[in-house]
Amino acid sequence: METNLEGLKVFLAVAKAGSFSKASEALFITQPAVSHSIKQLEEQLGGPLFFRTSRGVKLTVEGEVLLRYVDQAFQLLAEGERKLTEMHQMLGGVVHIGANDTICKHVLMPYLESFHNSYPQVKMHVTNRTTQETVKLLKEGKIDFGVVNLPIQDHQLTIRSWKPLHDIFVAGASYAELMKRPVTAAELALQPLIMLERDSSIRQYVERFFHGQQVRITPEFELGSMDLLIQFAKAGLGISCVTRQFVSDELASGELFPVLLEPEIPPRHIGIVTLKDVPLSIAATTMLDLCLKDGPAAQ
C-alpha cells in the first residue's frame, strides 16, 4: 500500500508533540491541515492512530506500532541526506580505482597522495590487475575508473590517453659491449631476452613492433612484473624489455644500460578508462579531474 510521505511526516510530528496544535506550529502549517492529513492517513491504513485525552492526543496500539517504523524510516532518510551532504562536501565516500602494480607504483602514487592530503576523509581503494582484468572489473561495476596500458578498443568505454611511455631494452654491465653501438631488431632477437608474460598488453605491443621488423622473438624468461624484469637484468641474466620511465633510477646510477635499438620502439600511452553513460560519484569525479588536469583527449 502506498502511503503519503507527507502524511507520515505529520503523523510523526503529532506523535512526538502529543498535540495537533503543537504539531502544526512545529511544521508551520495550520491545525486543520494537520487534522486533514491524519484523517487521510487513518483512512488509508484502515483505523484510528490517535485518541483524544484531556491533555491532547495519545497513540492507539496501532499508532504505537506505526510510530516505531516511521521514526526509524525518517531517521534513515535523515542519515541518507547527511551522507550525501558529506559526499558533496568531500567529507566522505570512496573511490575505487583499477591499475596494475607498476602503474600504481610509478605513475598513480603521487596522485593518490595528493588526493589523500586534500580529502583525508574520502577512502581510496586500489585494485591491482592487468589491463584486461581492469576493464573487466570496470564493466562489472567494481571500480569507478581504470588506469590501463593503451591501445585498447572497446565501444563501451570512454578512453582518455593520459601519459606517454617509452619501452626500451636494458642490461647490466656484462652486456656493456653491446651497448656501444646501435643494434637492429634482428640482432637483438639473438640475445637472451627477458620480457613480460605473453598475455600482457606491453608484451603484445612490443611483439607487434618486432613483427613489423620481420623479426620473431623468443624470450629466455617470461615474468609477471616490471620489477622482476629490472631485477633479472641487474643480475646479468639477460636483456630486459622495460619502460624507460620506470628504470630512471637504475639508468642514472649505472646499474643498467639502455640498448641503442634502431629503429626505436614507438612510444605508447597509458590511459584512463570509464564506462560510457555511467555517472561517477563526486569523489571519483574529483580524483579523475586531478589525474586529468593536463587535459588529455577522450576517445
Coordinates of C-alpha atoms in Angstrom, one line a residue:
M1 CA 0.0 0.0 0.0
E2 CA 1.4 3.4 -1.0
T3 CA 1.2 5.9 1.9
N4 CA 1.7 9.6 1.5
L5 CA 5.1 10.5 2.8
E6 CA 3.9 14.0 3.9
G7 CA 1.1 12.4 5.9
L8 CA 3.7 10.2 7.7
K9 CA 5.7 13.3 8.5
V10 CA 2.6 14.9 10.0
F11 CA 1.9 11.7 11.9
L12 CA 5.4 11.7 13.4
A13 CA 5.1 15.3 14.5
V14 CA 1.8 14.8 16.2
A15 CA 3.1 11.6 17.9
K16 CA 6.1 13.4 19.3
A17 CA 4.2 16.6 20.2
G18 CA 1.2 14.9 21.7
S19 CA -0.9 17.6 20.3
F20 CA -2.3 18.7 16.9
S21 CA -1.8 22.3 17.7
K22 CA 1.9 21.9 18.7
A23 CA 2.5 19.7 15.6
S24 CA 1.1 22.5 13.4
E25 CA 3.4 25.0 15.0
A26 CA 6.4 22.7 14.5
L27 CA 5.5 22.1 10.9
F28 CA 4.5 25.7 10.1
I29 CA 1.1 24.6 8.8
T30 CA -2.5 25.2 10.1
Q31 CA -4.1 22.9 12.6
P32 CA -6.9 22.0 10.2
A33 CA -4.2 20.9 7.7
V34 CA -2.7 18.6 10.4
S35 CA -6.2 17.2 11.2
H36 CA -6.8 16.6 7.5
S37 CA -3.5 14.8 6.9
I38 CA -4.1 12.5 9.9
K39 CA -7.6 11.7 8.8
Q40 CA -6.4 10.8 5.3
L41 CA -3.7 8.6 6.8
E42 CA -6.1 6.8 9.1
E43 CA -8.4 6.1 6.1
Q44 CA -5.5 4.7 4.1
L45 CA -4.4 2.5 6.9
G46 CA -7.8 1.4 8.0
G47 CA -8.2 2.6 11.5
P48 CA -7.5 5.3 14.1
L49 CA -4.0 6.2 15.0
F50 CA -4.7 8.6 17.9
F51 CA -7.4 9.1 20.6
R52 CA -8.0 12.4 22.4
T53 CA -7.3 12.9 26.1
S54 CA -7.7 15.9 28.4
R55 CA -4.0 16.7 27.7
G56 CA -4.0 16.3 24.0
V57 CA -3.8 13.1 21.9
K58 CA -2.2 9.7 22.5
L59 CA -1.4 6.9 20.1
T60 CA -3.6 3.9 19.7
V61 CA -1.9 0.4 19.8
E62 CA -1.8 0.5 16.0
G63 CA -0.4 4.0 16.2
E64 CA 2.4 2.8 18.5
V65 CA 3.4 0.1 16.1
L66 CA 3.4 2.5 13.1
L67 CA 5.5 5.1 15.1
R68 CA 8.3 2.6 15.6
Y69 CA 8.7 2.1 11.9
V70 CA 8.0 5.7 10.8
D71 CA 10.5 7.0 13.3
Q72 CA 13.2 4.6 12.1
A73 CA 12.4 5.4 8.5
F74 CA 12.8 9.2 8.9
Q75 CA 16.0 8.6 10.8
L76 CA 17.3 6.6 7.9
L77 CA 16.2 9.3 5.5
A78 CA 18.0 12.0 7.5
E79 CA 21.1 9.8 7.7
G80 CA 21.0 9.4 3.9
E81 CA 20.7 13.1 3.4
R82 CA 23.6 13.6 5.8
K83 CA 25.8 11.1 3.9
L84 CA 25.0 12.8 0.6
T85 CA 25.9 16.2 2.0
E86 CA 29.2 14.7 3.3
M87 CA 29.9 13.3 -0.2
H88 CA 29.2 16.6 -1.9
Q89 CA 31.5 18.3 0.6
M90 CA 34.1 15.6 0.1
L91 CA 33.8 14.6 3.8
G92 CA 33.1 11.0 3.0
G93 CA 32.7 8.5 0.2
V94 CA 35.1 6.1 -1.5
V95 CA 36.9 6.0 -4.8
H96 CA 37.6 2.6 -6.5
I97 CA 40.5 2.5 -9.0
G98 CA 41.9 -0.3 -11.0
A99 CA 45.5 -0.4 -12.2
N100 CA 48.4 -2.8 -12.4
D101 CA 51.1 -2.6 -9.7
T102 CA 53.7 -1.0 -11.9
I103 CA 51.4 1.9 -13.0
C104 CA 50.2 2.3 -9.4
K105 CA 53.8 2.5 -8.1
H106 CA 55.4 4.6 -10.8
V107 CA 52.5 6.8 -12.1
L108 CA 49.5 6.8 -9.9
M109 CA 51.1 7.1 -6.5
P110 CA 51.7 10.9 -6.4
Y111 CA 48.0 11.5 -7.4
L112 CA 46.8 9.2 -4.7
E113 CA 49.0 11.1 -2.2
S114 CA 47.8 14.5 -3.4
F115 CA 44.1 13.4 -3.2
H116 CA 44.5 11.9 0.3
N117 CA 46.2 15.1 1.5
S118 CA 43.4 17.2 0.1
Y119 CA 40.5 14.9 1.1
P120 CA 41.6 12.7 4.0
Q121 CA 38.1 11.6 4.9
V122 CA 37.5 10.1 1.4
K123 CA 38.6 6.5 1.2
M124 CA 40.6 5.1 -1.7
H125 CA 40.5 1.5 -2.8
V126 CA 43.0 0.5 -5.5
T127 CA 42.7 -3.0 -7.1
N128 CA 45.9 -4.2 -8.8
R129 CA 45.1 -6.1 -12.0
T130 CA 46.3 -6.3 -15.6
T131 CA 44.7 -4.1 -18.3
Q132 CA 42.3 -6.8 -19.4
E133 CA 41.3 -7.6 -15.9
T134 CA 40.9 -3.9 -15.0
V135 CA 38.5 -3.4 -18.0
K136 CA 36.5 -6.5 -16.8
L137 CA 36.2 -5.0 -13.2
L138 CA 35.1 -1.7 -14.7
K139 CA 32.3 -3.4 -16.7
E140 CA 31.2 -5.3 -13.6
G141 CA 30.8 -2.1 -11.7
K142 CA 33.5 -2.9 -9.2
I143 CA 35.7 0.1 -9.9
D144 CA 35.0 3.7 -10.9
F145 CA 37.8 4.0 -13.4
G146 CA 40.9 2.2 -14.5
V147 CA 44.4 3.2 -15.5
V148 CA 45.5 0.9 -18.3
N149 CA 48.0 0.4 -21.0
L150 CA 46.9 1.5 -24.4
P151 CA 46.0 0.9 -27.1
I152 CA 42.7 -0.8 -26.4
Q153 CA 39.4 -0.7 -28.4
D154 CA 36.1 -1.1 -26.7
H155 CA 32.9 0.7 -27.7
Q156 CA 31.5 0.5 -24.1
L157 CA 34.4 2.6 -22.7
T158 CA 35.4 6.3 -22.8
I159 CA 39.2 6.1 -23.3
R160 CA 41.4 9.0 -22.3
S161 CA 45.0 8.9 -23.5
W162 CA 47.0 10.1 -20.5
K163 CA 50.8 9.8 -20.3
P164 CA 53.3 8.6 -22.9
L165 CA 55.6 5.7 -22.1
H166 CA 58.7 4.5 -23.9
D167 CA 59.7 0.8 -24.0
I168 CA 63.4 0.1 -24.2
F169 CA 65.8 -2.9 -23.7
V170 CA 68.2 -2.7 -20.8
A171 CA 71.0 -4.8 -19.4
G172 CA 73.7 -4.9 -16.8
A173 CA 77.4 -4.3 -17.1
S174 CA 78.1 -7.8 -18.5
Y175 CA 76.5 -6.6 -21.8
A176 CA 78.4 -3.4 -21.9
E177 CA 80.0 -4.2 -25.3
L178 CA 76.5 -4.5 -26.9
M179 CA 75.6 -1.0 -25.6
K180 CA 78.4 0.8 -27.5
R181 CA 76.7 0.7 -30.9
P182 CA 73.2 0.7 -32.3
V183 CA 71.7 -2.7 -32.9
T184 CA 68.8 -3.9 -35.1
A185 CA 65.8 -5.8 -34.0
A186 CA 67.2 -8.9 -35.7
E187 CA 70.5 -8.6 -33.8
L188 CA 68.7 -8.1 -30.5
A189 CA 66.5 -11.1 -31.1
L190 CA 69.6 -13.3 -30.9
Q191 CA 70.3 -12.2 -27.4
P192 CA 68.8 -13.8 -24.2
L193 CA 65.7 -11.6 -23.8
I194 CA 63.6 -11.1 -20.7
M195 CA 60.1 -10.0 -21.2
L196 CA 56.7 -9.8 -19.6
E197 CA 54.3 -12.7 -20.0
R198 CA 52.7 -13.2 -23.4
D199 CA 49.2 -12.1 -22.4
S200 CA 50.3 -8.7 -21.1
S201 CA 49.4 -5.7 -23.2
I202 CA 53.0 -4.4 -23.2
R203 CA 54.4 -7.7 -24.4
Q204 CA 51.9 -7.7 -27.3
Y205 CA 52.7 -4.1 -28.2
V206 CA 56.5 -4.9 -28.4
E207 CA 55.9 -8.1 -30.3
R208 CA 53.9 -6.1 -32.9
F209 CA 56.9 -3.8 -33.3
F210 CA 59.2 -6.8 -33.9
H211 CA 56.7 -8.3 -36.3
G212 CA 56.8 -5.0 -38.3
Q213 CA 60.6 -5.5 -38.5
Q214 CA 60.0 -9.1 -39.8
V215 CA 61.6 -10.4 -36.7
R216 CA 60.3 -13.1 -34.3
I217 CA 61.4 -13.1 -30.7
T218 CA 61.6 -16.0 -28.3
P219 CA 62.3 -14.7 -24.7
E220 CA 64.6 -16.6 -22.4
F221 CA 62.5 -15.6 -19.4
E222 CA 58.8 -14.5 -19.2
L223 CA 58.0 -12.7 -16.0
G224 CA 54.9 -11.3 -14.3
S225 CA 56.1 -7.8 -13.3
M226 CA 58.2 -4.9 -14.3
D227 CA 60.1 -5.0 -11.0
L228 CA 61.2 -8.6 -11.8
L229 CA 62.4 -7.6 -15.3
I230 CA 64.6 -4.9 -13.7
Q231 CA 66.0 -7.3 -11.1
F232 CA 66.8 -10.0 -13.7
A233 CA 68.6 -7.5 -15.9
K234 CA 70.6 -6.2 -12.9
A235 CA 71.6 -9.8 -12.1
G236 CA 73.0 -10.2 -15.6
L237 CA 70.5 -12.9 -16.6
G238 CA 69.7 -11.2 -20.0
I239 CA 68.4 -8.1 -21.6
S240 CA 65.0 -6.9 -20.3
C241 CA 62.3 -5.1 -22.1
V242 CA 61.2 -2.4 -19.6
T243 CA 59.6 1.1 -19.6
R244 CA 62.2 3.8 -19.6
Q245 CA 60.2 6.0 -17.1
F246 CA 60.2 3.1 -14.6
V247 CA 64.0 2.5 -14.6
S248 CA 65.2 6.1 -14.5
D249 CA 67.0 5.5 -11.1
E250 CA 68.8 2.4 -12.4
L251 CA 69.9 4.2 -15.6
A252 CA 71.1 7.2 -13.7
S253 CA 73.1 5.1 -11.2
G254 CA 74.7 3.0 -14.0
E255 CA 73.2 -0.3 -12.7
L256 CA 71.5 -0.7 -16.0
F257 CA 72.4 0.5 -19.6
P258 CA 70.0 1.1 -22.5
V259 CA 70.3 -0.8 -25.7
L260 CA 70.5 1.5 -28.7
L261 CA 67.8 -0.1 -30.8
E262 CA 67.3 1.2 -34.3
P263 CA 64.7 1.9 -35.1
E264 CA 63.4 2.6 -31.6
I265 CA 60.1 1.2 -30.4
P266 CA 57.4 3.9 -30.9
P267 CA 56.1 5.4 -27.7
R268 CA 52.8 4.2 -26.4
H269 CA 50.4 5.6 -23.8
I270 CA 48.7 4.7 -20.6
G271 CA 45.1 5.9 -20.4
I272 CA 42.2 6.3 -18.1
V273 CA 39.0 4.4 -18.9
T274 CA 35.5 4.9 -17.7
L275 CA 32.2 3.3 -18.7
K276 CA 30.2 5.4 -21.2
D277 CA 27.0 7.0 -19.9
V278 CA 27.6 5.9 -16.3
P279 CA 27.9 8.9 -13.9
L280 CA 30.7 8.9 -11.4
S281 CA 30.4 9.9 -7.7
I282 CA 31.6 13.3 -6.6
A283 CA 34.7 11.8 -5.1
A284 CA 35.5 9.7 -8.2
T285 CA 35.0 12.7 -10.4
T286 CA 37.3 14.8 -8.3
M287 CA 40.0 12.1 -8.4
L288 CA 39.6 11.7 -12.1
D289 CA 39.9 15.5 -12.6
L290 CA 43.0 15.6 -10.5
C291 CA 44.6 12.9 -12.7
L292 CA 43.5 14.6 -15.9
K293 CA 44.5 18.1 -15.1
D294 CA 46.7 18.1 -18.1
G295 CA 43.6 17.7 -20.3
P296 CA 44.1 14.6 -22.4
A297 CA 41.5 13.9 -25.1
A298 CA 38.7 11.4 -24.7
Q299 CA 38.1 8.8 -27.4

